[in-house]
CSV table of C-alpha atoms in Angstrom, one decimal:
chain,number,residue,atom,x,y,z
A,183,LYS,CA,131.6,80.2,148.1
A,184,ARG,CA,128.9,77.6,147.8
A,185,SER,CA,130.8,75.7,145.2
A,186,GLU,CA,134.0,75.7,147.4
A,187,HIS,CA,131.8,74.4,150.3
A,188,PHE,CA,130.6,71.5,148.1
A,189,SER,CA,134.1,70.7,147.0
A,190,CYS,CA,135.3,70.6,150.6
A,191,MET,CA,132.3,68.3,151.5
A,192,SER,CA,133.3,66.1,148.7
A,193,PHE,CA,136.9,65.9,150.0
A,194,CYS,CA,135.6,65.0,153.4
A,195,SER,CA,133.5,62.2,151.9
A,196,LEU,CA,136.5,60.6,150.4
A,197,LYS,CA,138.6,60.5,153.7
A,198,THR,CA,138.8,57.2,155.5
A,199,SER,CA,139.3,56.6,159.2
A,200,MET,CA,139.4,53.8,161.8
A,201,THR,CA,135.6,53.7,161.6
A,202,LYS,CA,135.2,54.5,157.9
A,203,TRP,CA,136.9,51.9,155.8
A,204,LYS,CA,135.8,53.0,152.3
A,205,PRO,CA,135.5,56.4,150.7
A,206,ASP,CA,131.9,57.6,150.2
A,207,PHE,CA,132.0,58.0,146.4
A,208,ASP,CA,128.3,58.5,146.2
A,209,SER,CA,128.4,61.5,148.5
A,210,ALA,CA,131.4,62.9,146.8
A,211,ALA,CA,129.7,62.7,143.4
A,212,SER,CA,126.6,64.4,144.9
A,213,GLU,CA,128.7,67.3,146.3
A,214,TYR,CA,130.5,67.8,143.0
A,215,ALA,CA,127.1,67.8,141.2
A,216,LYS,CA,126.0,70.6,143.5
A,217,ALA,CA,129.2,72.5,142.9
A,218,ALA,CA,128.8,72.1,139.1
A,219,VAL,CA,125.2,73.6,139.3
A,220,CYS,CA,126.6,76.5,141.3
A,221,PHE,CA,129.3,77.2,138.7
A,222,LYS,CA,126.8,76.8,135.9
A,223,ASN,CA,124.4,79.3,137.4
A,224,ALA,CA,127.3,81.7,137.9
A,225,LYS,CA,128.2,81.2,134.2
A,226,GLN,CA,131.6,79.8,135.2
A,227,PHE,CA,131.4,77.1,132.6
A,228,GLU,CA,135.0,75.9,132.7
A,229,GLN,CA,134.8,75.3,136.4
A,230,ALA,CA,131.4,73.7,136.0
A,231,LYS,CA,132.9,71.3,133.3
A,232,ASP,CA,135.6,70.3,135.8
A,233,ALA,CA,133.1,69.7,138.5
A,234,TYR,CA,130.9,67.5,136.2
A,235,LEU,CA,134.0,65.5,135.2
A,236,LYS,CA,134.8,65.0,138.9
A,237,GLU,CA,131.3,63.9,139.6
A,238,ALA,CA,131.6,61.4,136.6
A,239,GLU,CA,134.9,60.1,138.1
A,240,TYR,CA,133.3,59.3,141.4
A,241,HIS,CA,130.2,57.8,139.9
A,242,THR,CA,132.5,55.5,137.8
A,243,GLU,CA,134.3,54.5,141.0
A,244,ASN,CA,130.9,53.7,142.5
A,245,LYS,CA,129.9,51.6,139.4
A,246,ALA,CA,127.1,54.0,138.6
A,247,LEU,CA,127.8,54.2,134.9
A,248,PHE,CA,124.6,55.8,133.9
A,249,HIS,CA,125.1,58.8,136.2
A,250,ALA,CA,128.7,59.0,135.1
A,251,ALA,CA,127.6,59.3,131.5
A,252,LYS,CA,125.1,61.9,132.4
A,253,ALA,CA,127.8,64.0,134.1
A,254,ILE,CA,130.1,63.7,131.2
A,255,GLU,CA,127.3,64.8,128.8
A,256,GLN,CA,126.7,67.8,131.0
A,257,ALA,CA,130.5,68.6,130.8
A,258,GLY,CA,130.0,68.6,127.1
A,259,MET,CA,127.1,71.1,127.3
A,260,MET,CA,129.4,73.4,129.3
A,261,MET,CA,131.9,73.3,126.4
A,262,LYS,CA,129.0,74.1,124.1
A,263,ASP,CA,128.2,77.2,126.2
A,264,LEU,CA,131.9,78.2,125.9
A,265,LYS,CA,131.6,77.8,122.1
A,266,LYS,CA,134.1,75.0,122.1
A,267,MET,CA,132.1,72.7,119.9
A,268,PRO,CA,134.7,70.0,119.0
A,269,GLU,CA,135.4,69.5,122.8
A,270,ALA,CA,131.7,69.4,123.5
A,271,ILE,CA,131.1,66.7,120.9
A,272,GLN,CA,134.0,64.6,122.3
A,273,TYR,CA,132.4,64.5,125.7
A,274,ILE,CA,129.0,63.7,124.3
A,275,GLU,CA,130.4,60.8,122.2
A,276,LYS,CA,132.3,59.5,125.3
A,277,ALA,CA,129.0,59.6,127.3
A,278,SER,CA,127.1,57.8,124.5
A,279,MET,CA,129.7,54.9,124.6
A,280,ILE,CA,129.2,54.7,128.3
A,281,TYR,CA,125.4,54.6,127.9
A,282,VAL,CA,125.8,51.7,125.6
A,283,GLU,CA,128.1,49.9,128.0
A,284,ASN,CA,125.6,50.5,130.7
A,285,GLY,CA,122.8,48.9,128.6
A,286,THR,CA,120.9,52.1,127.8
A,287,PRO,CA,121.4,52.3,124.0
A,288,ASP,CA,118.3,54.5,123.5
A,289,THR,CA,119.8,57.2,125.7
A,290,ALA,CA,123.1,56.9,123.7
A,291,ALA,CA,121.4,57.3,120.4
A,292,MET,CA,119.4,60.4,121.6
A,293,ALA,CA,122.7,61.9,122.9
A,294,LEU,CA,124.3,61.4,119.6
A,295,ASP,CA,121.3,63.0,117.8
A,296,ARG,CA,121.5,66.0,120.1
A,297,ALA,CA,125.2,66.3,119.4
A,298,GLY,CA,124.5,66.2,115.6
A,299,LYS,CA,122.1,69.1,115.9
A,300,LEU,CA,124.7,71.0,117.9
A,301,ILE,CA,127.5,70.6,115.4
A,302,GLU,CA,125.5,71.0,112.2
A,303,PRO,CA,126.1,74.8,112.1
A,304,VAL,CA,129.9,74.2,112.5
A,305,SER,CA,130.6,71.0,110.7
A,306,LEU,CA,128.2,69.1,108.4
A,307,GLU,CA,130.7,66.3,108.0
A,308,LYS,CA,130.8,65.6,111.8
A,309,ALA,CA,127.0,65.9,112.0
A,310,VAL,CA,126.6,63.2,109.3
A,311,ASP,CA,129.0,60.9,111.3
A,312,LEU,CA,126.9,61.5,114.5
A,313,TYR,CA,123.6,60.9,112.9
A,314,GLN,CA,124.9,57.7,111.3
A,315,GLN,CA,126.3,56.5,114.6
A,316,ALA,CA,122.9,57.2,116.3
A,317,ALA,CA,121.1,55.3,113.5
A,318,GLY,CA,123.4,52.4,113.9
A,319,VAL,CA,122.7,52.2,117.7
A,320,PHE,CA,118.9,52.2,117.0
A,321,GLU,CA,119.2,49.7,114.2
A,322,ASN,CA,121.1,47.3,116.6
A,323,GLU,CA,118.1,47.5,118.9
A,324,ASP,CA,115.6,46.9,116.0
A,325,ARG,CA,114.2,50.4,116.3
A,326,LEU,CA,114.0,50.8,112.6
A,327,ARG,CA,111.7,53.8,112.5
A,328,GLN,CA,114.1,55.9,114.7
A,329,SER,CA,117.1,54.5,112.8
A,330,ALA,CA,115.5,55.5,109.4
A,331,GLU,CA,114.7,59.0,110.6
A,332,LEU,CA,118.3,59.6,111.6
A,333,LEU,CA,119.6,58.1,108.4
A,334,GLY,CA,117.3,60.6,106.7
A,335,LYS,CA,119.1,63.5,108.4
A,336,ALA,CA,122.4,62.0,107.3
A,337,SER,CA,121.2,61.6,103.7
A,338,ARG,CA,120.1,65.2,103.4
A,339,LEU,CA,123.4,66.5,104.7
A,340,LEU,CA,125.3,64.2,102.3
A,341,VAL,CA,123.3,65.8,99.4
A,342,ARG,CA,124.1,69.3,100.8
A,343,LEU,CA,127.8,68.3,100.8
A,344,ARG,CA,127.5,66.9,97.3
A,345,ARG,CA,128.7,63.5,98.5
A,346,LEU,CA,126.1,62.0,96.2
A,347,ASP,CA,127.4,58.4,96.0
A,348,GLU,CA,127.2,58.2,99.8
A,349,ALA,CA,123.8,59.9,99.7
A,350,ALA,CA,122.5,57.2,97.2
A,351,THR,CA,123.7,54.4,99.5
A,352,ALA,CA,122.1,56.0,102.6
A,353,LEU,CA,118.8,56.6,100.8
A,354,GLN,CA,118.6,53.0,99.8
A,355,LYS,CA,119.2,51.8,103.3
A,356,GLU,CA,116.7,54.3,104.6
A,357,LYS,CA,114.1,53.1,102.1
A,358,ASN,CA,114.6,49.5,102.9
A,359,MET,CA,113.9,50.3,106.6
A,360,TYR,CA,110.7,52.1,105.7
A,361,LYS,CA,109.7,49.1,103.6
A,362,ASP,CA,110.4,46.7,106.5
A,363,ILE,CA,108.0,48.7,108.7
A,364,GLU,CA,105.5,48.9,105.8
A,365,ASN,CA,105.5,52.7,105.7
A,366,TYR,CA,105.0,52.6,101.9
A,367,PRO,CA,104.1,56.3,101.3
A,368,THR,CA,107.5,57.3,102.7
A,369,CYS,CA,109.1,54.7,100.4
A,370,PHE,CA,107.5,56.6,97.5
A,371,LYS,CA,109.1,59.9,98.6
A,372,LYS,CA,112.5,58.1,99.0
A,373,THR,CA,112.2,56.8,95.5
A,374,THR,CA,111.8,60.3,94.2
A,375,ALA,CA,114.8,61.4,96.2
A,376,GLN,CA,116.8,58.5,94.9
A,377,VAL,CA,116.0,59.4,91.2
A,378,LEU,CA,117.1,63.0,91.7
A,379,VAL,CA,120.3,61.9,93.4
A,380,HIS,CA,121.1,59.4,90.7
A,381,LEU,CA,120.4,61.8,87.8
A,382,HIS,CA,122.7,64.4,89.4
A,383,ARG,CA,125.3,61.5,89.5
A,384,ASN,CA,124.6,61.1,85.7
A,385,ASP,CA,123.5,57.6,86.3
A,386,PHE,CA,120.2,57.2,84.4
A,387,VAL,CA,120.3,53.4,84.7
A,388,ALA,CA,120.4,53.5,88.5
A,389,ALA,CA,117.6,56.1,88.6
A,390,ASP,CA,115.4,53.9,86.3
A,391,LYS,CA,116.1,50.9,88.4
A,392,CYS,CA,114.9,52.6,91.6
A,393,VAL,CA,111.5,53.3,89.9
A,394,ARG,CA,111.3,49.8,88.5
A,395,GLU,CA,112.1,48.2,91.9
A,396,SER,CA,109.4,50.4,93.5
A,397,TYR,CA,106.7,48.9,91.3
A,398,SER,CA,106.7,46.0,93.9
A,399,LEU,CA,105.6,48.5,96.6
A,400,PRO,CA,101.9,48.4,97.3
A,401,GLY,CA,100.2,51.4,95.8
A,402,TYR,CA,103.2,52.8,94.0
A,403,SER,CA,102.4,51.9,90.4
A,404,GLY,CA,100.1,54.5,89.0
A,405,SER,CA,100.6,56.8,92.0
A,406,GLU,CA,101.3,60.5,91.6
A,407,ASP,CA,104.9,59.9,92.7
A,408,CYS,CA,105.3,57.0,90.2
A,409,VAL,CA,103.8,59.0,87.3
A,410,ALA,CA,106.0,62.0,88.0
A,411,MET,CA,109.2,59.9,88.0
A,412,GLU,CA,108.2,58.0,84.9
A,413,THR,CA,107.5,61.4,83.2
A,414,LEU,CA,110.8,62.8,84.5
A,415,LEU,CA,112.9,59.8,83.3
A,416,GLN,CA,111.2,59.9,79.9
A,417,GLY,CA,112.0,63.6,79.5
A,418,TYR,CA,115.6,63.2,80.7
A,419,ASP,CA,116.1,60.2,78.4
A,420,GLU,CA,114.7,62.1,75.4
A,421,GLN,CA,116.5,65.3,76.4
A,422,ASP,CA,113.2,67.1,76.5
A,423,GLU,CA,114.1,70.1,78.6
A,424,ASP,CA,110.5,71.4,78.9
A,425,GLN,CA,109.2,68.1,80.2
A,426,VAL,CA,112.0,67.8,82.8
A,427,HIS,CA,111.5,71.4,83.9
A,428,ARG,CA,107.7,70.9,84.2
A,429,VAL,CA,108.1,67.9,86.5
A,430,CYS,CA,111.0,69.4,88.5
A,431,ASN,CA,109.0,72.5,89.2
A,432,SER,CA,105.8,70.7,90.1
A,433,ALA,CA,104.4,71.0,93.6
A,434,LEU,CA,105.2,67.4,94.3
A,435,LEU,CA,109.0,68.0,94.0
A,436,LYS,CA,109.1,71.7,95.1
A,437,TYR,CA,107.7,70.8,98.5
A,438,MET,CA,110.1,68.0,99.3
A,439,ASP,CA,112.8,68.5,101.9
A,440,ASN,CA,114.8,71.6,100.9
A,441,ASP,CA,118.0,69.7,99.9
A,442,TYR,CA,116.0,67.5,97.5
A,443,ALA,CA,113.9,70.4,96.2
A,444,LYS,CA,117.2,72.1,95.3
A,445,LEU,CA,118.3,69.0,93.4
A,446,ALA,CA,115.0,69.1,91.4
A,447,ILE,CA,115.2,72.7,90.4
A,448,SER,CA,118.8,72.5,89.4
A,449,LEU,CA,118.5,69.4,87.4
A,450,LYS,CA,119.7,69.8,83.7
A,451,VAL,CA,119.1,67.3,80.9
A,452,PRO,CA,122.2,65.9,79.2
A,453,GLY,CA,123.8,68.0,76.4
A,454,GLY,CA,121.7,71.1,77.3
A,455,GLY,CA,118.5,69.4,76.1
A,456,VAL,CA,116.0,70.5,73.5
A,457,LYS,CA,112.9,72.5,73.8
A,458,LYS,CA,109.8,71.3,72.0
A,459,LYS,CA,109.1,73.5,69.0
A,460,THR,CA,105.7,75.2,68.9
A,461,ALA,CA,103.6,74.4,65.8
A,462,LYS,CA,104.0,77.0,63.0
A,463,PRO,CA,101.4,77.8,60.3
A,464,PRO,CA,102.2,75.9,57.1
A,465,HIS,CA,103.8,77.9,54.3
A,466,GLY,CA,100.9,77.3,52.0
A,467,GLY,CA,98.6,79.4,54.2
A,468,ALA,CA,96.1,78.7,56.8
A,469,GLY,CA,94.2,76.1,54.8
A,470,ALA,CA,97.2,74.1,53.7
A,471,PRO,CA,97.7,70.7,55.5
A,472,ALA,CA,100.4,70.6,58.1
A,473,ALA,CA,103.3,68.2,57.7
A,474,SER,CA,102.9,65.2,59.9
A,475,ALA,CA,105.4,64.2,62.6
A,476,GLU,CA,106.2,61.1,60.6
A,477,ASP,CA,107.1,63.2,57.6
A,478,ASP,CA,109.4,65.2,59.8
A,479,ASP,CA,111.1,62.1,61.1
A,480,ASP,CA,111.5,60.5,57.6
A,481,TYR,CA,113.3,63.5,56.2
A,482,GLU,CA,115.1,64.8,59.3
A,483,GLY,CA,118.7,65.1,58.4
A,484,GLY,CA,118.3,64.8,54.7
A,485,LEU,CA,117.5,62.1,52.1
A,486,CYS,CA,120.6,60.1,52.5
């Protein structure tokens, strides 16, 4: 009943007369906003969505774009409550475009971030798109920290989707942003993530290049992260399964973000790798001299 009353009041606001030359769009929008809240409280989400869209329409007529975008975003939330996620995201994306047009890009980016979180359980692909859109909005505003954080969300989902080429590109961009704002410890972690992604792409050269480029970062050379990656790359290059396993199961890698930790523990060396042999007692008894590593190398594979 109350929502019908507000809709009637809205209609009256739009009527013109001899003494009222222009429709009162502001009042009409206000009445539809009240109706929407009533529908929402009654859990009549479809009707609430329609009321929010009407509110947005009249705010647009009144050139109140920010309020129009807010109403459209609310319409999207009603679709979320109806479990109609694709429609919900469409409304939120539309609202974000209006926020940008209105000159409030931060609000647009935050709306896209919220939309990404909503759609993640349904579609990782769409969530990646939304996080990248939001990162782009922040980047255009020189808000590099916020942009990098959102790119980080996209990078992790790209890894989960096994879109590793795109993940490598996103990680590099993310790392460059952290470098620009001089957040070097985070750059170290991004280098580790890059190495894992590149090795899963079977691109040892790219992984090695990431570490070499990171030597220019203040504090990286000789750091725990640097030593771990140098050890990992050496083990991978020499097909030393034990060494790779040791690094990948270290606390440094196991406590990374879950998607990267999974890359670490699932990393295999090329060709199945080799395990280092444990030293055996010499055939001549306990006192006989053991063959040196050099002797083994000289005669490995025969005399020819």
